[in-house]
Tab-separated table of C-alpha atoms and ligand atoms in Angstrom:
chain	number	residue	atom	x	y	z
A	668	UNK	CA	-16.301	15.379	-7.209
A	669	UNK	CA	-14.309	18.114	-5.455
A	670	UNK	CA	-15.477	16.794	-2.089
A	671	UNK	CA	-13.073	13.908	-2.760
A	672	UNK	CA	-10.365	16.334	-1.632
A	673	UNK	CA	-11.816	16.540	1.863
A	674	UNK	CA	-9.249	15.353	4.431
A	675	UNK	CA	-6.734	14.491	1.723
A	676	UNK	CA	-3.102	15.339	2.346
A	677	UNK	CA	-1.629	17.028	-0.674
A	678	UNK	CA	2.056	17.763	-1.045
A	679	UNK	CA	2.427	20.680	-3.438
A	680	UNK	CA	5.820	20.992	-5.106
A	681	UNK	CA	6.617	24.460	-6.440
A	682	UNK	CA	9.491	24.767	-8.896
A	683	UNK	CA	11.254	27.669	-10.624
A	684	UNK	CA	8.810	29.157	-13.093
A	685	UNK	CA	7.079	32.505	-13.327
A	686	UNK	CA	3.826	30.572	-12.842
A	687	UNK	CA	4.947	29.936	-9.230
A	688	UNK	CA	2.830	32.911	-8.178
A	689	UNK	CA	-0.283	31.012	-9.339
A	690	UNK	CA	0.568	28.109	-7.027
A	691	UNK	CA	-0.719	30.236	-4.146
A	692	UNK	CA	-4.160	30.036	-5.725
A	693	UNK	CA	-3.793	26.248	-5.985
A	694	UNK	CA	-3.115	26.068	-2.244
A	695	UNK	CA	-6.166	28.235	-1.486
A	696	UNK	CA	-8.475	26.107	-3.640
A	697	UNK	CA	-7.161	22.839	-2.194
A	698	UNK	CA	-7.797	24.074	1.345
A	699	UNK	CA	-11.201	25.412	0.375
A	700	UNK	CA	-12.206	21.853	-0.570
A	701	UNK	CA	-10.917	20.466	2.727
A	702	UNK	CA	-7.463	19.200	1.776
A	703	UNK	CA	-4.483	19.608	4.069
A	704	UNK	CA	-1.556	21.082	2.168
A	705	UNK	CA	2.178	21.054	2.724
A	706	UNK	CA	4.422	22.894	0.286
A	707	UNK	CA	7.913	21.979	-0.852
A	708	UNK	CA	9.752	24.712	-2.749
A	709	UNK	CA	12.816	24.171	-4.859
A	710	UNK	CA	15.653	26.681	-4.548
A	711	UNK	CA	14.713	28.198	-7.947
A	712	UNK	CA	11.091	28.641	-6.862
A	713	UNK	CA	12.169	30.953	-4.039
A	714	UNK	CA	13.510	33.383	-6.694
A	715	UNK	CA	9.894	33.909	-7.805
A	716	UNK	CA	7.833	33.679	-4.586
A	717	UNK	CA	8.798	33.739	-0.928
A	718	UNK	CA	8.242	30.708	1.339
A	719	UNK	CA	6.303	33.045	3.663
A	720	UNK	CA	3.521	33.285	1.049
A	721	UNK	CA	2.995	29.522	1.033
A	722	UNK	CA	3.387	29.245	4.784
A	723	UNK	CA	0.586	31.751	5.253
A	724	UNK	CA	-1.659	30.158	2.626
A	725	UNK	CA	-1.083	26.521	3.637
A	726	UNK	CA	-0.973	27.100	7.397
A	727	UNK	CA	2.095	24.866	7.549
A	728	UNK	CA	5.831	25.559	7.499
A	729	UNK	CA	7.289	25.357	3.992
A	730	UNK	CA	9.788	22.587	3.328
A	731	UNK	CA	12.871	23.580	1.340
A	732	UNK	CA	16.074	21.764	2.170
A	733	UNK	CA	17.053	18.136	1.896
A	734	UNK	CA	20.036	18.401	4.168
A	735	UNK	CA	18.554	20.494	6.949
A	736	UNK	CA	19.024	18.523	10.138
A	737	UNK	CA	16.305	20.451	11.983
A	738	UNK	CA	13.747	19.974	9.216
A	739	UNK	CA	14.711	16.332	8.785
A	740	UNK	CA	14.261	15.782	12.499
A	741	UNK	CA	10.779	17.391	12.382
A	742	UNK	CA	9.518	15.899	9.130
A	743	UNK	CA	12.156	14.517	6.800
A	744	UNK	CA	11.767	13.469	3.187
A	745	UNK	CA	10.630	9.956	4.092
A	746	UNK	CA	8.017	11.231	6.559
A	747	UNK	CA	6.762	13.749	4.005
A	748	UNK	CA	6.420	11.002	1.403
A	749	UNK	CA	4.593	8.835	3.923
A	750	UNK	CA	2.376	11.699	5.096
A	751	UNK	CA	0.994	12.590	1.676
A	752	UNK	CA	-1.922	11.045	-0.211
A	753	UNK	CA	-0.846	12.662	-3.484
A	754	UNK	CA	1.904	14.906	-4.837
A	755	UNK	CA	1.122	17.762	-7.218
A	756	UNK	CA	4.010	19.693	-8.713
A	757	UNK	CA	2.646	23.007	-9.962
A	758	UNK	CA	4.294	24.663	-11.712
A	759	UNK	CA	6.621	21.933	-12.973
A	760	UNK	CA	9.570	23.514	-14.829
A	761	UNK	CA	11.368	21.893	-17.761
A	762	UNK	CA	14.360	21.318	-15.493
A	763	UNK	CA	12.225	19.594	-12.846
A	764	UNK	CA	10.720	17.257	-15.474
A	765	UNK	CA	14.197	16.372	-16.754
A	766	UNK	CA	15.428	15.602	-13.256
A	767	UNK	CA	12.303	13.603	-12.429
A	768	UNK	CA	12.831	11.496	-15.513
A	769	UNK	CA	16.411	10.779	-14.425
A	770	UNK	CA	15.329	9.887	-10.891
A	771	UNK	CA	17.651	12.464	-9.319
A	772	UNK	CA	17.443	12.976	-5.577
A	773	UNK	CA	19.469	16.170	-5.367
A	774	UNK	CA	16.905	18.322	-3.604
A	775	UNK	CA	14.039	17.760	-1.196
A	776	UNK	CA	11.264	17.681	-3.803
A	777	UNK	CA	13.118	15.160	-5.977
A	778	UNK	CA	13.912	12.957	-2.973
A	779	UNK	CA	10.277	12.963	-1.848
A	780	UNK	CA	9.059	12.095	-5.375
A	781	UNK	CA	11.535	9.228	-5.490
A	782	UNK	CA	10.630	7.979	-2.009
A	783	UNK	CA	6.873	7.871	-2.544
A	784	UNK	CA	4.523	5.450	-4.235
A	785	UNK	CA	1.457	7.693	-4.235
A	786	UNK	CA	-0.146	9.414	-7.230
A	787	UNK	CA	2.202	12.028	-8.664
A	788	UNK	CA	0.833	14.758	-10.934
A	789	UNK	CA	2.784	17.511	-12.658
A	790	UNK	CA	1.484	20.759	-14.131
A	791	UNK	CA	4.148	21.827	-16.636
A	792	UNK	CA	4.722	25.546	-17.141
A	793	UNK	CA	7.352	26.884	-19.502
A	794	UNK	CA	7.957	28.782	-22.702
A	795	UNK	CA	6.183	27.096	-25.616
A	796	UNK	CA	9.482	26.368	-27.415
A	797	UNK	CA	10.847	24.636	-24.325
A	798	UNK	CA	7.613	22.608	-24.110
A	799	UNK	CA	7.863	21.426	-27.724
A	800	UNK	CA	11.593	20.764	-27.562
A	801	UNK	CA	12.408	17.125	-28.276
A	802	UNK	CA	14.099	16.717	-24.889
A	803	UNK	CA	11.002	17.873	-22.972
A	804	UNK	CA	8.737	15.760	-25.182
A	805	UNK	CA	10.891	12.706	-24.458
A	806	UNK	CA	10.855	13.434	-20.737
A	807	UNK	CA	7.077	13.778	-20.657
A	808	UNK	CA	6.569	10.569	-22.651
A	809	UNK	CA	8.786	8.578	-20.278
A	810	UNK	CA	7.197	10.099	-17.184
A	811	UNK	CA	3.692	9.321	-18.466
A	812	UNK	CA	4.727	5.741	-19.198
A	813	UNK	CA	5.742	5.457	-15.529
A	814	UNK	CA	2.305	6.604	-14.411
A	815	UNK	CA	3.075	10.271	-13.731
A	816	UNK	CA	-0.062	12.307	-14.461
A	817	UNK	CA	0.300	15.476	-16.513
A	818	UNK	CA	-2.217	18.276	-16.086
A	819	UNK	CA	-1.920	20.796	-18.925
A	820	UNK	CA	-0.184	22.878	-20.060
A	821	UNK	CA	-2.696	25.317	-21.539
A	822	UNK	CA	-2.066	27.544	-24.502
A	823	UNK	CA	-2.296	31.322	-24.643
A	824	UNK	CA	-0.258	34.422	-23.860
A	825	UNK	CA	2.999	33.686	-22.093
A	826	UNK	CA	4.854	35.824	-19.571
A	827	UNK	CA	7.732	36.221	-22.056
A	828	UNK	CA	5.390	37.801	-24.623
A	829	UNK	CA	5.117	34.700	-26.819
A	830	UNK	CA	1.855	32.921	-27.534
A	831	UNK	CA	1.635	29.114	-27.473
A	832	UNK	CA	1.300	25.985	-25.370
A	833	UNK	CA	3.096	26.149	-22.031
A	834	UNK	CA	0.924	28.078	-19.575
A	835	UNK	CA	0.284	26.337	-16.276
A	836	UNK	CA	-3.215	24.903	-16.180
A	837	UNK	CA	-5.777	27.089	-14.445
A	838	UNK	CA	-5.666	26.428	-10.639
A	839	UNK	CA	-9.376	25.515	-10.442
A	840	UNK	CA	-9.025	22.946	-13.244
A	841	UNK	CA	-5.813	21.610	-11.694
A	842	UNK	CA	-7.591	21.062	-8.397
A	843	UNK	CA	-10.528	19.317	-10.143
A	844	UNK	CA	-8.098	17.067	-11.987
A	845	UNK	CA	-6.397	16.197	-8.729
A	846	UNK	CA	-9.763	15.340	-7.128
A	847	UNK	CA	-10.272	12.723	-9.861
A	848	UNK	CA	-7.163	10.907	-8.663
A	849	UNK	CA	-9.100	9.937	-5.549
A	850	UNK	CA	-12.027	8.456	-7.444
A	851	UNK	CA	-11.431	4.790	-8.303
A	852	UNK	CA	-14.891	3.405	-9.119
A	853	UNK	CA	-13.704	-0.047	-8.039
A	854	UNK	CA	-16.838	-0.603	-5.940
A	855	UNK	CA	-19.306	1.233	-8.176
A	856	UNK	CA	-22.872	-0.027	-7.767
A	857	UNK	CA	-22.176	-1.998	-4.589
A	858	UNK	CA	-23.538	-1.531	-1.073
A	859	UNK	CA	-20.820	-1.652	1.577
A	860	UNK	CA	-21.589	-1.852	5.288
A	861	UNK	CA	-18.870	-0.854	7.728
A	862	UNK	CA	-18.962	-1.321	11.502
A	863	UNK	CA	-16.664	0.948	13.481
A	864	UNK	CA	-15.582	2.104	16.920
A	865	UNK	CA	-15.918	0.400	20.284
A	866	UNK	CA	-19.079	-0.834	21.954
A	867	UNK	CA	-20.132	0.054	25.484
A	868	UNK	CA	-21.578	-2.636	27.683
A	869	UNK	CA	-23.516	-1.142	30.556
A	870	UNK	CA	-22.839	-2.247	34.138
A	871	UNK	CA	-25.224	0.247	35.731
A	872	UNK	CA	-26.722	3.578	34.553
A	873	UNK	CA	-23.353	5.363	34.785
A	874	UNK	CA	-20.708	2.696	34.168
A	875	UNK	CA	-19.766	0.530	31.250
A	876	UNK	CA	-17.128	-1.844	29.874
A	877	UNK	CA	-15.434	-0.674	26.683
A	878	UNK	CA	-12.090	-0.497	24.872
A	879	UNK	CA	-9.684	2.014	23.340
A	880	UNK	CA	-10.949	1.843	19.742
A	881	UNK	CA	-11.137	5.357	18.264
A	882	UNK	CA	-13.117	4.365	15.170
A	883	UNK	CA	-10.558	6.124	12.933
A	884	UNK	CA	-9.820	3.047	10.848
A	885	UNK	CA	-13.498	2.251	10.264
A	886	UNK	CA	-14.321	5.831	9.306
A	887	UNK	CA	-11.356	5.922	6.927
A	888	UNK	CA	-12.550	2.636	5.397
A	889	UNK	CA	-16.071	4.065	4.975
A	890	UNK	CA	-14.658	7.145	3.257
A	891	UNK	CA	-12.421	5.071	0.983
A	892	UNK	CA	-15.417	2.906	0.016
A	893	UNK	CA	-17.400	6.026	-0.948
A	894	UNK	CA	-14.472	7.206	-3.037
A	895	UNK	CA	-14.465	3.827	-4.747
A	896	UNK	CA	-18.058	4.478	-5.816
A	897	UNK	CA	-19.915	2.325	-3.249
A	898	UNK	CA	-23.107	3.194	-1.389
A	899	UNK	CA	-21.862	3.095	2.179
A	900	UNK	CA	-23.642	2.481	5.478
A	901	UNK	CA	-21.682	2.957	8.667
A	902	UNK	CA	-22.800	1.473	11.982
A	903	UNK	CA	-20.708	3.104	14.658
A	904	UNK	CA	-20.177	2.732	18.366
A	905	UNK	CA	-19.524	5.882	20.450
A	906	UNK	CA	-16.713	7.880	18.803
A	907	UNK	CA	-15.978	11.557	18.339
A	908	UNK	CA	-15.498	11.629	14.587
A	909	UNK	CA	-17.315	13.415	11.782
A	910	UNK	CA	-19.289	11.299	9.340
A	911	UNK	CA	-17.510	11.135	5.970
A	912	UNK	CA	-19.464	12.824	3.158
A	913	UNK	CA	-21.882	10.522	1.374
A	914	UNK	CA	-22.030	7.949	4.189
A	915	UNK	CA	-25.267	6.934	5.925
A	916	UNK	CA	-24.487	6.547	9.620
A	917	UNK	CA	-26.284	4.772	12.457
A	918	UNK	CA	-25.033	5.318	16.003
A	919	UNK	CA	-25.232	2.517	18.533
A	920	UNK	CA	-23.798	1.796	21.984
A	921	UNK	CA	-23.831	-1.904	22.797
A	922	UNK	CA	-22.898	-5.000	20.792
A	923	UNK	CA	-26.527	-6.059	20.726
A	924	UNK	CA	-27.596	-2.696	19.339
A	925	UNK	CA	-24.833	-2.966	16.759
A	926	UNK	CA	-26.056	-6.387	15.734
A	927	UNK	CA	-29.652	-5.123	15.412
A	928	UNK	CA	-28.556	-2.154	13.297
A	929	UNK	CA	-26.394	-4.345	11.051
A	930	UNK	CA	-29.150	-6.935	10.627
A	931	UNK	CA	-31.688	-4.272	9.663
A	932	UNK	CA	-29.400	-3.130	6.808
A	933	UNK	CA	-28.284	-6.517	5.525
A	934	UNK	CA	-30.867	-7.083	2.770
A	935	UNK	CA	-28.810	-5.759	-0.113
A	936	UNK	CA	-25.329	-5.520	1.381
A	937	UNK	CA	-22.599	-6.833	-0.940
A	938	UNK	CA	-19.612	-6.317	1.338
A	939	UNK	CA	-19.426	-6.151	5.145
A	940	UNK	CA	-16.243	-4.714	6.632
A	941	UNK	CA	-16.299	-5.256	10.389
A	942	UNK	CA	-13.727	-2.874	11.839
A	943	UNK	CA	-15.623	-2.400	15.116
A	944	UNK	CA	-13.919	-3.511	18.309
A	945	UNK	CA	-16.999	-5.244	19.646
A	946	UNK	CA	-16.883	-6.193	23.320
A	947	UNK	CA	-16.716	-9.982	23.537
A	948	UNK	CA	-18.625	-10.027	26.831
A	949	UNK	CA	-21.269	-7.939	28.561
A	950	UNK	CA	-22.514	-7.908	32.148
A	951	UNK	CA	-25.245	-10.510	32.531
A	952	UNK	CA	-27.276	-8.066	34.545
A	953	UNK	CA	-27.412	-4.284	34.172
A	954	UNK	CA	-28.125	-2.773	37.589
A	955	UNK	CA	-31.091	-0.402	37.564
A	956	UNK	CA	-29.388	1.960	40.032
A	957	UNK	CA	-25.777	3.093	40.393
A	958	UNK	CA	-23.799	0.448	42.286
A	959	UNK	CA	-22.782	1.793	45.713
A	960	UNK	CA	-19.247	1.570	47.052
A	961	UNK	CA	-19.983	-0.726	49.968
A	962	UNK	CA	-18.413	-4.158	49.680
A	963	UNK	CA	-14.626	-4.705	49.532
A	964	UNK	CA	-15.098	-6.947	46.548
A	965	UNK	CA	-17.519	-6.729	43.701
A	966	UNK	CA	-18.178	-9.446	41.179
A	967	UNK	CA	-19.758	-8.718	37.842
A	968	UNK	CA	-20.735	-11.793	35.877
A	969	UNK	CA	-20.083	-11.442	32.160
A	970	UNK	CA	-21.796	-13.349	29.386
A	971	UNK	CA	-20.764	-13.681	25.770
A	972	UNK	CA	-21.963	-11.157	23.189
A	973	UNK	CA	-23.246	-12.312	19.801
A	974	UNK	CA	-20.508	-12.449	17.168
A	975	UNK	CA	-21.952	-10.037	14.615
A	976	UNK	CA	-19.524	-10.878	11.836
A	977	UNK	CA	-19.865	-14.646	11.912
A	978	UNK	CA	-23.634	-14.451	12.404
A	979	UNK	CA	-23.943	-12.284	9.291
A	980	UNK	CA	-21.713	-14.601	7.278
A	981	UNK	CA	-23.812	-17.612	8.267
A	982	UNK	CA	-27.080	-15.909	7.374
A	983	UNK	CA	-25.811	-14.165	4.236
A	984	UNK	CA	-23.147	-16.453	2.761
A	985	UNK	CA	-23.056	-14.485	-0.502
A	986	UNK	CA	-22.022	-11.313	1.314
A	987	UNK	CA	-18.254	-10.756	1.093
A	988	UNK	CA	-17.272	-10.451	4.756
A	989	UNK	CA	-14.071	-8.908	6.039
A	990	UNK	CA	-13.084	-9.090	9.690
A	991	UNK	CA	-10.317	-7.553	11.740
A	992	UNK	CA	-7.933	-9.259	14.079
A	993	UNK	CA	-6.303	-6.928	16.574
A	994	UNK	CA	-3.555	-8.994	18.138
A	995	UNK	CA	-0.708	-8.597	20.567
A	996	UNK	CA	1.076	-11.839	19.529
A	997	UNK	CA	1.182	-14.517	16.772
A	998	UNK	CA	-0.490	-12.213	14.257
A	999	UNK	CA	-0.365	-14.552	11.280
A	1000	UNK	CA	-1.558	-17.612	13.172
A	1001	UNK	CA	-4.477	-15.830	14.859
A	1002	UNK	CA	-5.527	-14.227	11.574
A	1003	UNK	CA	-5.688	-17.585	9.736
A	1004	UNK	CA	-7.514	-19.210	12.632
A	1005	UNK	CA	-10.059	-16.369	12.659
A	1006	UNK	CA	-10.515	-16.616	8.890
A	1007	UNK	CA	-11.548	-20.256	9.275
A	1008	UNK	CA	-13.418	-20.042	12.583
A	1009	UNK	CA	-15.595	-17.139	11.470
A	1010	UNK	CA	-15.932	-18.510	7.938
A	1011	UNK	CA	-15.248	-15.068	6.448
A	1012	UNK	CA	-13.592	-14.059	3.177
A	1013	UNK	CA	-10.758	-11.905	4.467
A	1014	UNK	CA	-9.118	-10.957	7.750
A	1015	UNK	CA	-7.174	-7.734	8.220
A	1016	UNK	CA	-4.757	-8.298	11.054
A	1017	UNK	CA	-2.900	-5.612	12.951
A	1018	UNK	CA	-0.741	-5.344	15.998
A	1019	UNK	CA	-2.230	-3.467	18.909
A	1020	UNK	CA	-0.831	-2.504	22.248
A	1021	UNK	CA	2.245	-0.582	21.069
A	1022	UNK	CA	2.638	2.740	19.310
A	1023	UNK	CA	5.302	1.625	16.835
A	1024	UNK	CA	2.826	-0.288	14.717
A	1025	UNK	CA	-0.103	2.101	14.985
A	1026	UNK	CA	-3.383	0.456	15.991
A	1027	UNK	CA	-5.998	1.882	18.361
A	1028	UNK	CA	-6.135	5.675	18.560
A	1029	UNK	CA	-3.134	6.133	16.301
A	1030	UNK	CA	-3.342	8.029	12.989
A	1031	UNK	CA	-1.234	5.349	11.359
A	1032	UNK	CA	-1.637	1.641	10.997
A	1033	UNK	CA	-0.216	-1.354	9.160
A	1034	UNK	CA	-2.252	-4.374	8.108
A	1035	UNK	CA	-1.662	-7.921	7.031
A	1036	UNK	CA	-4.494	-9.038	4.791
A	1037	UNK	CA	-5.151	-12.767	4.848
A	1038	UNK	CA	-7.614	-14.600	2.620
A	1039	UNK	CA	-8.019	-18.282	1.794
A	1040	UNK	CA	-5.707	-18.314	-1.216
A	1041	UNK	CA	-3.179	-15.681	-0.238
A	1042	UNK	CA	-2.055	-12.721	1.799
A	1043	UNK	CA	-0.804	-9.175	1.399
A	1044	UNK	CA	1.198	-6.883	3.645
A	1045	UNK	CA	0.140	-3.215	3.785
A	1046	UNK	CA	3.002	-1.357	5.520
A	1047	UNK	CA	2.670	1.411	8.121
A	1048	UNK	CA	0.983	4.486	6.662
A	1049	UNK	CA	-1.692	6.995	7.574
A	1050	UNK	CA	-5.125	5.437	8.022
A	1051	UNK	CA	-6.732	7.223	5.024
A	1052	UNK	CA	-4.100	5.966	2.657
A	1053	UNK	CA	-4.156	2.523	4.212
A	1054	UNK	CA	-7.953	2.411	3.903
A	1055	UNK	CA	-7.748	3.160	0.174
A	1056	UNK	CA	-5.203	0.389	-0.385
A	1057	UNK	CA	-7.323	-1.944	1.755
A	1058	UNK	CA	-10.474	-1.145	-0.251
A	1059	UNK	CA	-8.528	-1.772	-3.464
A	1060	UNK	CA	-7.643	-5.286	-2.278
A	1061	UNK	CA	-11.174	-5.980	-1.066
A	1062	UNK	CA	-12.538	-4.955	-4.487
A	1063	UNK	CA	-10.036	-7.245	-6.186
A	1064	UNK	CA	-10.864	-10.260	-3.998
A	1065	UNK	CA	-14.592	-9.525	-4.288
A	1066	UNK	CA	-14.472	-9.675	-8.086
A	1067	UNK	CA	-12.137	-12.660	-8.127
A	1068	UNK	CA	-14.683	-14.458	-5.988
A	1069	UNK	CA	-17.300	-13.638	-8.565
A	1070	UNK	CA	-15.087	-15.107	-11.267
A	1071	UNK	CA	-14.541	-11.765	-12.999
A	1072	UNK	CA	-11.223	-10.221	-13.804
A	1073	UNK	CA	-10.851	-6.722	-12.426
A	1074	UNK	CA	-11.459	-4.680	-15.541
A	1075	UNK	CA	-13.638	-1.623	-15.945
A	1076	UNK	CA	-16.078	-3.537	-18.179
A	1077	UNK	CA	-16.458	-6.371	-15.747
A	1078	UNK	CA	-17.090	-4.011	-12.892
A	1079	UNK	CA	-19.816	-2.246	-14.833
A	1080	UNK	CA	-21.409	-5.480	-16.016
A	1081	UNK	CA	-21.222	-7.229	-12.668
A	1082	UNK	CA	-24.625	-8.766	-12.007
A	1083	UNK	CA	-25.698	-7.907	-8.458
A	1084	UNK	CA	-28.344	-10.634	-8.474
A	1085	UNK	CA	-25.595	-13.190	-8.355
A	1086	UNK	CA	-24.696	-11.801	-4.936
A	1087	UNK	CA	-28.145	-11.787	-3.406
A	1088	UNK	CA	-29.056	-14.129	-0.585
A	1089	UNK	CA	-29.952	-17.548	-1.899
B	2085	C5P	O1	-13.121	-12.684	17.690
B	2085	C5P	P1	-12.594	-11.298	17.584
B	2085	C5P	O2	-13.300	-10.323	18.496
B	2085	C5P	O3	-11.117	-11.193	17.721
B	2085	C5P	O4	-12.919	-10.881	16.069
B	2085	C5P	C1	-12.711	-9.611	15.593
B	2085	C5P	C2	-13.570	-9.391	14.379
B	2085	C5P	O5	-14.891	-9.845	14.591
B	2085	C5P	C3	-13.711	-7.923	14.066
B	2085	C5P	O6	-13.890	-7.810	12.681
B	2085	C5P	C4	-14.959	-7.540	14.829
B	2085	C5P	O7	-15.578	-6.387	14.257
B	2085	C5P	C5	-15.798	-8.770	14.685
B	2085	C5P	N1	-16.652	-9.026	15.848
B	2085	C5P	C6	-18.021	-8.969	15.725
B	2085	C5P	N2	-18.807	-9.265	16.817
B	2085	C5P	C7	-18.261	-9.602	17.995
B	2085	C5P	C8	-16.876	-9.676	18.128
B	2085	C5P	C9	-16.086	-9.365	17.033
B	2085	C5P	O8	-18.524	-8.654	14.658
B	2085	C5P	N3	-19.033	-9.871	19.027
């Protein structure tokens, strides 16, 4: 479960409470499990702990001021909100909870909370009378109704000498609770196959045709599918990326090898997500020896590669197939055309060729999802976050196709036989 934190970007908000000293332990645990952590401190928090402590523990500069032109230029409140996969405010003081309920944006932490649409968890820490005060109870009730997660508080001895409920939850338990946020179960029991990266089409023993695909999107999709409870197989072209935990990976070079690897896995695959940038053509002939630099002109005849995605869809019509459309113009039109031409269930279209909209090699991307009955825009965000949103939509469309509403019961009772090759 805690491995879910690997590669996650956690924004830790520290507010003015004596429990602020325990937030250092939260940072250490989060990093131990592979999360990247950035800390935002409120002004009151700095009365309890110095920013230097969190800078040293997180390995990142601590963010403090909303109206700091230098900080805003480096990573302002909108960038911080966009950067993070989840926000944890620990400790969350009574004052912070009151301001969060009101939607104030009068300091950096409040502004980031308001500007983000990612999971937000708070770990209240205060005197037990403040915790049971009607005002705090009201604030917590409203915040929970808006989807804010509350971790704790625990009961026991308090710094003020009182005994009662109001201690910040133990850092280890807090971190475990946060890990659960990344577990959706939306694809539980399903086998998902992801293709990723570029392919290399050999010209001679030392040269090849390829493209700029980094494989980052496909690997993020594979990781998000694991987090959603799927058994995940990844067939990857040459990339320099680590295999996400829990993913079975096959490495290939050429389009033909990719097709062979995919075909050998297809028996029980429920969902194919083809993120690979497969070369459309390959040299008809691969020279046995390195081509010498002799002639002024050299012609290499290219022939068409098999289309892995549409071949799979034809052979396994029950498999829910998702393709990508990397386009430099007419995004919408090309995506719809591809949806029909390849006969697939969904196309994820993205702009390539400029840095503004992410794409190849970038850490960020934006997608337009197109399926037969509708479409959905997923705005520019980091690829991990985007992959999770993407997987959420795939799960939804997958179950809609199987005439089940997306409820926990239906997911658990989904009959896999219905999806087997007929
Ligand atoms: O036709 P186009 O290459 O634009 O289609 C892109 C989509 O088709 C991607 O999902 C890609 O992984 C898949 N594809 C494939 N086999 C090919 C070419 C593309 O699976 N030979």
